[in-house]
Amino acid sequence: MQKINLFGMTAEELRDELKDLPKFRSKQIAGGIYGRGARTFDEITELPKNLRESLSERYEIFSPQPVEQLDSEDGLTTKFLLALEDGAVVETVLMRHDYGNGICISSQVGCQMGCKFCASTLKGFERNLTAGEMLGEIIFINDFLKNSGQKVDTLVVMGTGEPLTNFDNLIKMFRLLHEPYTLGMSYRKITVSTCGIIPGIKKLIEENIPVTLSISLHAPTDKLRSALMPVNSAFGISEVVKAGDEYAQKTGRRVTYEYILLGGVNDSEEHARQLSKLLAGQLANVNLIPYNPVNERDFFPPTRHDVQKFFHFLNTHGINATVRKEFGSDINAACGQLRNKHL
Ligand code: SAH
């Protein structure tokens, strides 16, 4: 008989699943699983021995397991390849910022969005991650940091996959992560990145949880954006920016537009001008991302000079822009590259 995995259940779900036990037992089990890293019932020592035995006959506590670890030379980035219960692997990245430990998780195994510059979509889409698997990525890193007295401070859902097409699991993970028996993370410490799935953005507004929305724009015109991102033929630029504006208006939270700079493709002054017109007057900022080259793709990073020019143009034309600090390009940190190598 297949054992039921308790990892990923909320305290209420544990209570329902273990309804024959007194309520305080499900609290102890949640504390053991999420707070103290128990992966067998024997490690939850508050439970009487016979209960531990009977639980382990029906249940298991499985969370993603490390297959590979890569550390960047500067020691700031650590990338993990984690194996899920069915053997699928995903990438999770720890970035040691000056303001704390940030982590970037995957939301799907593979990706179906087909962006022309990205490594994550090269091998297609396998499946959505469950809420427990996404939480497992975070708790794995948190446990890893615990050894040195640290914890995960901020989360970005910017790894492989399109989080807003895995909506229900994503929201369940956010709510679990916010619970005091997991990390008790404030929603304000969470950022979710989308290629512009408009129905997902609208649903996120309705959820009314103050997470930061990041939208991958990457081009200022429909023609160029459609050539880079097939999703643009379903959700065009003006509609995407309108949805972003609605998010900002309804939540009062500034939206970030990600803009990868691809050398000679979207990094000219004319592109900067079009972008600044597109976003004029919005409660938004632009995060410029110098392209992290992917072997199988025919794109190149911009020159340092062009990055500076683009950045300067935006900031002197009413658009608040930043340039993303590169993390771990020496360890294949662009989404999907480590997983592809493994496959
Ligand atoms: N599907 C979501 C989240 C995952 S991709 C989205 O599209 O936003 C996270 C970000 O990394 C996106 O902005 C994506 O376009 C960018 N990205 C993908 N490959 C990259 C590369 N090789 N170099 C720099 N950024 C990349």
mmCIF file of C-alpha atoms and ligand atoms in Angstrom:
data_model
loop_
_atom_site.group_PDB
_atom_site.id
_atom_site.type_symbol
_atom_site.label_atom_id
_atom_site.label_comp_id
_atom_site.label_asym_id
_atom_site.label_seq_id
_atom_site.Cartn_x
_atom_site.Cartn_y
_atom_site.Cartn_z
ATOM 1 C CA MET A 1 0.000 0.000 0.000
ATOM 2 C CA GLN A 2 1.272 3.480 -0.936
ATOM 3 C CA LYS A 3 1.948 5.471 2.229
ATOM 4 C CA ILE A 4 0.368 8.885 2.578
ATOM 5 C CA ASN A 5 2.911 11.718 2.728
ATOM 6 C CA LEU A 6 2.227 14.122 5.595
ATOM 7 C CA PHE A 7 4.788 16.693 4.434
ATOM 8 C CA GLY A 8 2.907 19.579 2.819
ATOM 9 C CA MET A 9 -0.245 19.244 4.922
ATOM 10 C CA THR A 10 -1.440 22.204 6.955
ATOM 11 C CA ALA A 11 -2.102 21.713 10.679
ATOM 12 C CA GLU A 12 -5.841 21.491 9.892
ATOM 13 C CA GLU A 13 -5.237 18.907 7.195
ATOM 14 C CA LEU A 14 -3.106 16.912 9.620
ATOM 15 C CA ARG A 15 -5.903 17.118 12.179
ATOM 16 C CA ASP A 16 -8.438 15.828 9.618
ATOM 17 C CA GLU A 17 -6.113 13.087 8.416
ATOM 18 C CA LEU A 18 -5.298 11.974 11.975
ATOM 19 C CA LYS A 19 -8.774 12.536 13.373
ATOM 20 C CA ASP A 20 -8.600 9.535 15.709
ATOM 21 C CA LEU A 21 -5.775 11.223 17.638
ATOM 22 C CA PRO A 22 -6.191 14.014 20.177
ATOM 23 C CA LYS A 23 -5.702 17.449 18.626
ATOM 24 C CA PHE A 24 -2.424 18.222 20.362
ATOM 25 C CA ARG A 25 -0.815 15.275 18.578
ATOM 26 C CA SER A 26 -1.255 16.904 15.141
ATOM 27 C CA LYS A 27 0.391 20.050 16.540
ATOM 28 C CA GLN A 28 3.333 17.992 17.780
ATOM 29 C CA ILE A 29 3.586 16.302 14.410
ATOM 30 C CA ALA A 30 3.496 19.650 12.529
ATOM 31 C CA GLY A 31 6.204 20.979 14.872
ATOM 32 C CA GLY A 32 8.345 17.908 14.290
ATOM 33 C CA ILE A 33 7.963 17.876 10.499
ATOM 34 C CA TYR A 34 8.350 21.580 9.759
ATOM 35 C CA GLY A 35 10.182 22.971 12.743
ATOM 36 C CA ARG A 36 12.685 20.291 13.620
ATOM 37 C CA GLY A 37 13.265 18.538 10.329
ATOM 38 C CA ALA A 38 11.865 15.137 11.351
ATOM 39 C CA ARG A 39 11.694 12.795 8.370
ATOM 40 C CA THR A 40 10.786 9.682 10.341
ATOM 41 C CA PHE A 41 8.223 9.382 13.123
ATOM 42 C CA ASP A 42 10.939 8.128 15.467
ATOM 43 C CA GLU A 43 12.446 11.616 15.360
ATOM 44 C CA ILE A 44 9.248 13.100 16.814
ATOM 45 C CA THR A 45 10.168 12.018 20.289
ATOM 46 C CA GLU A 46 7.117 13.498 22.039
ATOM 47 C CA LEU A 47 5.032 10.761 20.460
ATOM 48 C CA PRO A 48 4.724 7.497 22.372
ATOM 49 C CA LYS A 49 6.616 4.643 20.781
ATOM 50 C CA ASN A 50 3.553 2.604 19.784
ATOM 51 C CA LEU A 51 2.026 5.655 18.074
ATOM 52 C CA ARG A 52 5.254 6.273 16.143
ATOM 53 C CA GLU A 53 5.101 2.681 14.963
ATOM 54 C CA SER A 54 1.483 2.736 13.916
ATOM 55 C CA LEU A 55 1.917 6.064 12.123
ATOM 56 C CA SER A 56 4.878 4.781 10.139
ATOM 57 C CA GLU A 57 2.822 1.862 8.887
ATOM 58 C CA ARG A 58 0.371 4.174 7.106
ATOM 59 C CA TYR A 59 2.260 7.416 6.658
ATOM 60 C CA GLU A 60 5.594 8.842 5.584
ATOM 61 C CA ILE A 61 7.289 12.242 5.817
ATOM 62 C CA PHE A 62 8.951 12.890 2.482
ATOM 63 C CA SER A 63 10.516 16.147 1.361
ATOM 64 C CA PRO A 64 12.882 16.899 -1.559
ATOM 65 C CA GLN A 65 16.361 15.402 -1.242
ATOM 66 C CA PRO A 66 19.642 16.911 -2.494
ATOM 67 C CA VAL A 67 21.243 15.304 -5.546
ATOM 68 C CA GLU A 68 23.855 17.932 -6.276
ATOM 69 C CA GLN A 69 25.207 21.111 -4.703
ATOM 70 C CA LEU A 70 27.189 23.816 -6.496
ATOM 71 C CA ASP A 71 28.814 26.775 -4.763
ATOM 72 C CA SER A 72 29.832 29.892 -6.657
ATOM 73 C CA GLU A 73 33.446 30.955 -6.349
ATOM 74 C CA ASP A 74 32.564 34.096 -4.402
ATOM 75 C CA GLY A 75 30.657 31.965 -1.895
ATOM 76 C CA LEU A 76 27.477 34.032 -2.290
ATOM 77 C CA THR A 77 25.387 31.580 -4.287
ATOM 78 C CA THR A 78 24.612 27.926 -3.667
ATOM 79 C CA LYS A 79 22.537 26.003 -6.105
ATOM 80 C CA PHE A 80 20.888 22.683 -5.303
ATOM 81 C CA LEU A 81 19.403 20.060 -7.514
ATOM 82 C CA LEU A 82 16.664 18.414 -5.455
ATOM 83 C CA ALA A 83 14.959 15.094 -6.180
ATOM 84 C CA LEU A 84 11.213 14.741 -5.658
ATOM 85 C CA GLU A 85 9.446 11.563 -4.665
ATOM 86 C CA ASP A 86 8.808 10.452 -8.270
ATOM 87 C CA GLY A 87 12.480 10.998 -9.174
ATOM 88 C CA ALA A 88 11.908 14.314 -10.987
ATOM 89 C CA VAL A 89 14.552 16.938 -10.211
ATOM 90 C CA VAL A 90 14.243 20.695 -9.680
ATOM 91 C CA GLU A 91 16.637 23.559 -9.043
ATOM 92 C CA THR A 92 16.622 25.732 -5.947
ATOM 93 C CA VAL A 93 19.048 28.599 -5.441
ATOM 94 C CA LEU A 94 20.274 30.307 -2.279
ATOM 95 C CA MET A 95 21.580 33.855 -2.707
ATOM 96 C CA ARG A 96 23.335 35.509 0.202
ATOM 97 C CA HIS A 97 22.364 39.175 -0.220
ATOM 98 C CA ASP A 98 23.635 41.901 2.117
ATOM 99 C CA TYR A 99 20.056 42.201 3.402
ATOM 100 C CA GLY A 100 19.650 38.498 4.136
ATOM 101 C CA ASN A 101 19.297 35.055 2.624
ATOM 102 C CA GLY A 102 17.140 35.005 -0.472
ATOM 103 C CA ILE A 103 15.977 31.859 -2.156
ATOM 104 C CA CYS A 104 14.665 31.206 -5.625
ATOM 105 C CA ILE A 105 12.456 28.159 -6.065
ATOM 106 C CA SER A 106 11.027 26.247 -9.017
ATOM 107 C CA SER A 107 7.246 26.018 -9.347
ATOM 108 C CA GLN A 108 7.059 23.308 -12.021
ATOM 109 C CA VAL A 109 9.128 20.424 -13.354
ATOM 110 C CA GLY A 110 10.158 21.899 -16.711
ATOM 111 C CA CYS A 111 8.210 24.700 -18.350
ATOM 112 C CA GLN A 112 5.760 24.987 -21.239
ATOM 113 C CA MET A 113 6.067 28.711 -21.915
ATOM 114 C CA GLY A 114 8.674 28.354 -24.673
ATOM 115 C CA CYS A 115 10.568 31.632 -24.142
ATOM 116 C CA LYS A 116 13.263 31.683 -26.819
ATOM 117 C CA PHE A 117 16.153 32.683 -24.554
ATOM 118 C CA CYS A 118 15.441 30.434 -21.570
ATOM 119 C CA ALA A 119 17.004 27.109 -20.574
ATOM 120 C CA SER A 120 14.080 25.930 -18.424
ATOM 121 C CA THR A 121 11.724 25.305 -21.301
ATOM 122 C CA LEU A 122 14.220 23.431 -23.526
ATOM 123 C CA LYS A 123 13.174 19.981 -22.310
ATOM 124 C CA GLY A 124 9.475 20.764 -22.141
ATOM 125 C CA PHE A 125 6.994 20.519 -19.302
ATOM 126 C CA GLU A 126 6.544 17.540 -16.988
ATOM 127 C CA ARG A 127 4.194 18.543 -14.211
ATOM 128 C CA ASN A 128 3.228 21.076 -11.577
ATOM 129 C CA LEU A 129 4.914 20.994 -8.191
ATOM 130 C CA THR A 130 2.616 20.446 -5.225
ATOM 131 C CA ALA A 131 2.464 22.998 -2.419
ATOM 132 C CA GLY A 132 4.399 20.547 -0.234
ATOM 133 C CA GLU A 133 7.153 20.177 -2.829
ATOM 134 C CA MET A 134 7.584 23.960 -3.141
ATOM 135 C CA LEU A 135 7.540 24.320 0.642
ATOM 136 C CA GLY A 136 10.041 21.440 0.733
ATOM 137 C CA GLU A 137 12.496 23.429 -1.413
ATOM 138 C CA ILE A 138 12.317 26.288 1.081
ATOM 139 C CA ILE A 139 12.523 24.159 4.204
ATOM 140 C CA PHE A 140 15.450 22.246 2.735
ATOM 141 C CA ILE A 141 17.432 25.491 2.370
ATOM 142 C CA ASN A 142 16.241 26.730 5.750
ATOM 143 C CA ASP A 143 17.501 23.531 7.411
ATOM 144 C CA PHE A 144 20.764 23.852 5.460
ATOM 145 C CA LEU A 145 21.198 27.394 6.844
ATOM 146 C CA LYS A 146 20.246 26.375 10.376
ATOM 147 C CA ASN A 147 23.629 24.683 10.812
ATOM 148 C CA SER A 148 25.211 28.135 10.704
ATOM 149 C CA GLY A 149 22.539 29.789 12.826
ATOM 150 C CA GLN A 150 20.796 31.414 9.846
ATOM 151 C CA LYS A 151 17.454 31.176 8.069
ATOM 152 C CA VAL A 152 15.694 31.968 4.801
ATOM 153 C CA ASP A 153 14.660 35.635 4.848
ATOM 154 C CA THR A 154 13.098 36.255 1.440
ATOM 155 C CA LEU A 155 11.556 34.113 -1.279
ATOM 156 C CA VAL A 156 11.271 34.638 -5.009
ATOM 157 C CA VAL A 157 9.286 32.222 -7.148
ATOM 158 C CA MET A 158 11.480 32.801 -10.188
ATOM 159 C CA GLY A 159 13.011 29.426 -10.863
ATOM 160 C CA THR A 160 11.840 26.945 -13.482
ATOM 161 C CA GLY A 161 8.152 27.045 -14.341
ATOM 162 C CA GLU A 162 5.289 29.510 -14.623
ATOM 163 C CA PRO A 163 3.863 29.901 -11.102
ATOM 164 C CA LEU A 164 0.563 31.472 -12.161
ATOM 165 C CA THR A 165 -0.363 28.389 -14.187
ATOM 166 C CA ASN A 166 0.084 26.392 -10.950
ATOM 167 C CA PHE A 167 -2.078 28.801 -9.034
ATOM 168 C CA ASP A 168 -3.800 26.781 -6.303
ATOM 169 C CA ASN A 169 -0.617 25.012 -5.214
ATOM 170 C CA LEU A 170 1.232 28.328 -5.219
ATOM 171 C CA ILE A 171 -1.309 29.999 -2.932
ATOM 172 C CA LYS A 172 -1.434 27.001 -0.637
ATOM 173 C CA MET A 173 2.371 27.135 -0.365
ATOM 174 C CA PHE A 174 2.274 30.871 0.463
ATOM 175 C CA ARG A 175 -0.273 30.240 3.202
ATOM 176 C CA LEU A 176 1.702 27.297 4.605
ATOM 177 C CA LEU A 177 4.919 29.294 4.602
ATOM 178 C CA HIS A 178 3.154 32.031 6.560
ATOM 179 C CA GLU A 179 2.095 29.627 9.357
ATOM 180 C CA PRO A 180 4.035 29.955 12.618
ATOM 181 C CA TYR A 181 4.804 26.208 12.661
ATOM 182 C CA THR A 182 6.717 26.478 9.326
ATOM 183 C CA LEU A 183 8.753 29.663 8.715
ATOM 184 C CA GLY A 184 6.112 32.225 9.688
ATOM 185 C CA MET A 185 7.253 34.238 6.677
ATOM 186 C CA SER A 186 5.604 37.589 6.076
ATOM 187 C CA TYR A 187 3.864 37.826 2.677
ATOM 188 C CA ARG A 188 5.821 41.024 2.080
ATOM 189 C CA LYS A 189 8.999 38.969 1.878
ATOM 190 C CA ILE A 190 7.629 36.997 -1.069
ATOM 191 C CA THR A 191 7.886 37.836 -4.780
ATOM 192 C CA VAL A 192 6.195 35.902 -7.553
ATOM 193 C CA SER A 193 7.360 36.270 -11.139
ATOM 194 C CA THR A 194 5.104 35.661 -14.146
ATOM 195 C CA CYS A 195 5.539 35.825 -17.903
ATOM 196 C CA GLY A 196 2.209 37.680 -17.924
ATOM 197 C CA ILE A 197 -0.620 35.188 -17.360
ATOM 198 C CA ILE A 198 -3.423 37.756 -17.009
ATOM 199 C CA PRO A 199 -6.126 35.521 -15.461
ATOM 200 C CA GLY A 200 -3.548 34.495 -12.846
ATOM 201 C CA ILE A 201 -2.718 38.135 -12.051
ATOM 202 C CA LYS A 202 -6.459 38.831 -11.556
ATOM 203 C CA LYS A 203 -6.845 35.826 -9.283
ATOM 204 C CA LEU A 204 -3.820 36.933 -7.292
ATOM 205 C CA ILE A 205 -5.468 40.329 -6.744
ATOM 206 C CA GLU A 206 -8.537 38.529 -5.394
ATOM 207 C CA GLU A 207 -6.454 36.482 -2.951
ATOM 208 C CA ASN A 208 -5.629 39.741 -1.232
ATOM 209 C CA ILE A 209 -2.235 38.689 0.123
ATOM 210 C CA PRO A 210 0.490 41.345 -0.034
ATOM 211 C CA VAL A 211 3.093 39.534 -2.138
ATOM 212 C CA THR A 212 5.179 41.452 -4.681
ATOM 213 C CA LEU A 213 4.341 40.867 -8.329
ATOM 214 C CA SER A 214 7.109 40.742 -10.894
ATOM 215 C CA ILE A 215 6.228 40.636 -14.582
ATOM 216 C CA SER A 216 8.670 39.429 -17.234
ATOM 217 C CA LEU A 217 8.311 41.954 -20.037
ATOM 218 C CA HIS A 218 11.633 41.733 -21.912
ATOM 219 C CA ALA A 219 10.472 43.814 -24.889
ATOM 220 C CA PRO A 220 8.587 47.081 -25.352
ATOM 221 C CA THR A 221 6.616 46.153 -28.512
ATOM 222 C CA ASP A 222 4.282 43.259 -29.321
ATOM 223 C CA LYS A 223 6.286 42.360 -32.404
ATOM 224 C CA LEU A 224 9.539 41.862 -30.513
ATOM 225 C CA ARG A 225 7.899 40.383 -27.424
ATOM 226 C CA SER A 226 5.999 37.796 -29.489
ATOM 227 C CA ALA A 227 9.243 36.789 -31.173
ATOM 228 C CA LEU A 228 10.876 36.224 -27.772
ATOM 229 C CA MET A 229 7.924 34.983 -25.733
ATOM 230 C CA PRO A 230 5.169 32.923 -27.406
ATOM 231 C CA VAL A 231 2.840 33.732 -24.476
ATOM 232 C CA ASN A 232 2.579 37.257 -25.879
ATOM 233 C CA SER A 233 0.245 36.062 -28.626
ATOM 234 C CA ALA A 234 -2.256 35.119 -25.906
ATOM 235 C CA PHE A 235 -1.628 38.090 -23.599
ATOM 236 C CA GLY A 236 -0.291 41.145 -25.426
ATOM 237 C CA ILE A 237 1.793 43.916 -23.921
ATOM 238 C CA SER A 238 -0.862 46.564 -23.349
ATOM 239 C CA GLU A 239 -3.162 44.066 -21.612
ATOM 240 C CA VAL A 240 -0.301 42.778 -19.458
ATOM 241 C CA VAL A 241 0.698 46.276 -18.388
ATOM 242 C CA LYS A 242 -2.966 47.090 -17.695
ATOM 243 C CA ALA A 243 -3.202 44.013 -15.432
ATOM 244 C CA GLY A 244 0.038 45.061 -13.726
ATOM 245 C CA ASP A 245 -1.406 48.523 -13.133
ATOM 246 C CA GLU A 246 -4.567 47.014 -11.687
ATOM 247 C CA TYR A 247 -2.425 44.924 -9.329
ATOM 248 C CA ALA A 248 -0.551 48.036 -8.197
ATOM 249 C CA GLN A 249 -3.752 50.083 -7.775
ATOM 250 C CA LYS A 250 -5.661 47.421 -5.855
ATOM 251 C CA THR A 251 -2.822 46.260 -3.608
ATOM 252 C CA GLY A 252 -0.902 49.540 -3.322
ATOM 253 C CA ARG A 253 2.226 47.540 -4.080
ATOM 254 C CA ARG A 254 4.758 48.583 -6.697
ATOM 255 C CA VAL A 255 5.024 46.116 -9.580
ATOM 256 C CA THR A 256 8.436 45.124 -10.901
ATOM 257 C CA TYR A 257 8.915 44.659 -14.626
ATOM 258 C CA GLU A 258 11.796 42.363 -15.437
ATOM 259 C CA TYR A 259 13.616 43.212 -18.627
ATOM 260 C CA ILE A 260 16.397 40.885 -19.785
ATOM 261 C CA LEU A 261 18.913 42.779 -21.846
ATOM 262 C CA LEU A 262 19.814 40.668 -24.887
ATOM 263 C CA GLY A 263 22.785 42.095 -26.762
ATOM 264 C CA GLY A 264 21.704 43.681 -30.075
ATOM 265 C CA VAL A 265 18.093 42.491 -29.686
ATOM 266 C CA ASN A 266 16.242 44.707 -27.195
ATOM 267 C CA ASP A 267 18.946 46.887 -25.665
ATOM 268 C CA SER A 268 19.056 50.012 -27.862
ATOM 269 C CA GLU A 269 18.150 53.545 -26.840
ATOM 270 C CA GLU A 270 15.031 53.275 -28.988
ATOM 271 C CA HIS A 271 13.912 50.265 -26.947
ATOM 272 C CA ALA A 272 14.560 52.206 -23.745
ATOM 273 C CA ARG A 273 12.454 55.082 -25.082
ATOM 274 C CA GLN A 274 9.576 52.765 -26.017
ATOM 275 C CA LEU A 275 9.774 51.093 -22.610
ATOM 276 C CA SER A 276 9.710 54.375 -20.731
ATOM 277 C CA LYS A 277 6.612 55.471 -22.711
ATOM 278 C CA LEU A 278 4.900 52.166 -22.028
ATOM 279 C CA LEU A 279 5.400 52.410 -18.265
ATOM 280 C CA ALA A 280 5.045 56.188 -17.838
ATOM 281 C CA GLY A 281 3.042 57.100 -14.750
ATOM 282 C CA GLN A 282 2.781 53.531 -13.413
ATOM 283 C CA LEU A 283 3.456 52.484 -9.826
ATOM 284 C CA ALA A 284 6.261 50.290 -11.136
ATOM 285 C CA ASN A 285 9.967 49.814 -11.430
ATOM 286 C CA VAL A 286 12.119 48.040 -13.962
ATOM 287 C CA ASN A 287 14.696 45.430 -13.082
ATOM 288 C CA LEU A 288 17.232 45.146 -15.884
ATOM 289 C CA ILE A 289 18.768 41.682 -16.140
ATOM 290 C CA PRO A 290 21.909 41.263 -18.237
ATOM 291 C CA TYR A 291 21.353 37.999 -20.129
ATOM 292 C CA ASN A 292 22.963 34.960 -18.591
ATOM 293 C CA PRO A 293 24.081 32.970 -21.666
ATOM 294 C CA VAL A 294 22.640 29.517 -22.316
ATOM 295 C CA ASN A 295 24.626 27.180 -24.592
ATOM 296 C CA GLU A 296 21.678 25.951 -26.624
ATOM 297 C CA ARG A 297 20.420 29.492 -27.275
ATOM 298 C CA ASP A 298 21.622 32.057 -29.787
ATOM 299 C CA PHE A 299 21.537 35.137 -27.607
ATOM 300 C CA PHE A 300 24.339 37.165 -26.111
ATOM 301 C CA PRO A 301 24.736 39.376 -23.076
ATOM 302 C CA PRO A 302 24.662 43.126 -23.669
ATOM 303 C CA THR A 303 27.859 45.167 -23.412
ATOM 304 C CA ARG A 304 28.447 46.848 -20.073
ATOM 305 C CA HIS A 305 28.220 50.181 -21.857
ATOM 306 C CA ASP A 306 24.770 49.401 -23.299
ATOM 307 C CA VAL A 307 23.506 48.275 -19.894
ATOM 308 C CA GLN A 308 24.607 51.589 -18.387
ATOM 309 C CA LYS A 309 23.059 53.584 -21.235
ATOM 310 C CA PHE A 310 19.734 51.753 -20.963
ATOM 311 C CA PHE A 311 19.699 52.130 -17.202
ATOM 312 C CA HIS A 312 20.542 55.821 -17.402
ATOM 313 C CA PHE A 313 17.909 56.497 -20.054
ATOM 314 C CA LEU A 314 15.127 54.979 -17.964
ATOM 315 C CA ASN A 315 16.131 56.746 -14.779
ATOM 316 C CA THR A 316 16.330 60.112 -16.510
ATOM 317 C CA HIS A 317 12.940 59.567 -18.188
ATOM 318 C CA GLY A 318 10.800 59.015 -15.135
ATOM 319 C CA ILE A 319 11.229 55.243 -14.762
ATOM 320 C CA ASN A 320 12.768 53.852 -11.620
ATOM 321 C CA ALA A 321 15.227 51.184 -12.788
ATOM 322 C CA THR A 322 17.793 48.920 -11.188
ATOM 323 C CA VAL A 323 20.300 46.510 -12.687
ATOM 324 C CA ARG A 324 20.130 43.014 -11.256
ATOM 325 C CA LYS A 325 23.253 41.919 -9.496
ATOM 326 C CA GLU A 326 24.489 38.767 -11.159
ATOM 327 C CA PHE A 327 24.525 35.777 -8.887
ATOM 328 C CA GLY A 328 26.467 32.639 -9.569
ATOM 329 C CA SER A 329 26.856 32.801 -13.343
ATOM 330 C CA ASP A 330 29.902 30.545 -12.811
ATOM 331 C CA ILE A 331 27.612 27.756 -11.553
ATOM 332 C CA ASN A 332 24.931 27.755 -14.258
ATOM 333 C CA ALA A 333 22.557 29.847 -12.202
ATOM 334 C CA ALA A 334 20.281 30.737 -15.131
ATOM 335 C CA CYS A 335 17.063 28.819 -14.548
ATOM 336 C CA GLY A 336 17.163 25.284 -15.776
ATOM 337 C CA GLN A 337 20.787 24.937 -16.776
ATOM 338 C CA LEU A 338 21.839 22.618 -13.983
ATOM 339 C CA ARG A 339 18.769 20.440 -14.391
ATOM 340 C CA ASN A 340 19.349 20.158 -18.138
ATOM 341 C CA LYS A 341 22.929 19.078 -17.539
ATOM 342 C CA HIS A 342 21.688 16.431 -15.121
ATOM 343 C CA LEU A 343 19.061 15.105 -17.564
HETATM 344 N N1 SAH B 1 7.820 31.954 -15.644
HETATM 345 C C1 SAH B 1 8.123 33.046 -14.763
HETATM 346 C C2 SAH B 1 9.143 32.737 -13.702
HETATM 347 C C3 SAH B 1 10.358 31.953 -14.087
HETATM 348 S S1 SAH B 1 11.577 32.748 -15.130
HETATM 349 C C4 SAH B 1 8.506 34.281 -15.544
HETATM 350 O O1 SAH B 1 8.590 34.200 -16.766
HETATM 351 O O2 SAH B 1 8.674 35.332 -14.947
HETATM 352 C C5 SAH B 1 12.287 33.962 -14.078
HETATM 353 C C6 SAH B 1 12.963 35.111 -14.812
HETATM 354 O O3 SAH B 1 14.243 34.713 -15.328
HETATM 355 C C7 SAH B 1 12.165 35.603 -15.997
HETATM 356 O O4 SAH B 1 12.175 37.004 -16.049
HETATM 357 C C8 SAH B 1 12.939 34.993 -17.134
HETATM 358 O O5 SAH B 1 12.643 35.614 -18.332
HETATM 359 C C9 SAH B 1 14.362 35.161 -16.657
HETATM 360 N N2 SAH B 1 15.354 34.364 -17.380
HETATM 361 C C10 SAH B 1 15.194 33.179 -17.995
HETATM 362 N N3 SAH B 1 16.345 32.768 -18.574
HETATM 363 C C11 SAH B 1 17.257 33.728 -18.317
HETATM 364 C C12 SAH B 1 18.641 33.892 -18.662
HETATM 365 N N4 SAH B 1 19.293 32.982 -19.356
HETATM 366 N N5 SAH B 1 19.272 35.019 -18.230
HETATM 367 C C13 SAH B 1 18.625 35.945 -17.496
HETATM 368 N N6 SAH B 1 17.324 35.831 -17.147
HETATM 369 C C14 SAH B 1 16.648 34.747 -17.552
#
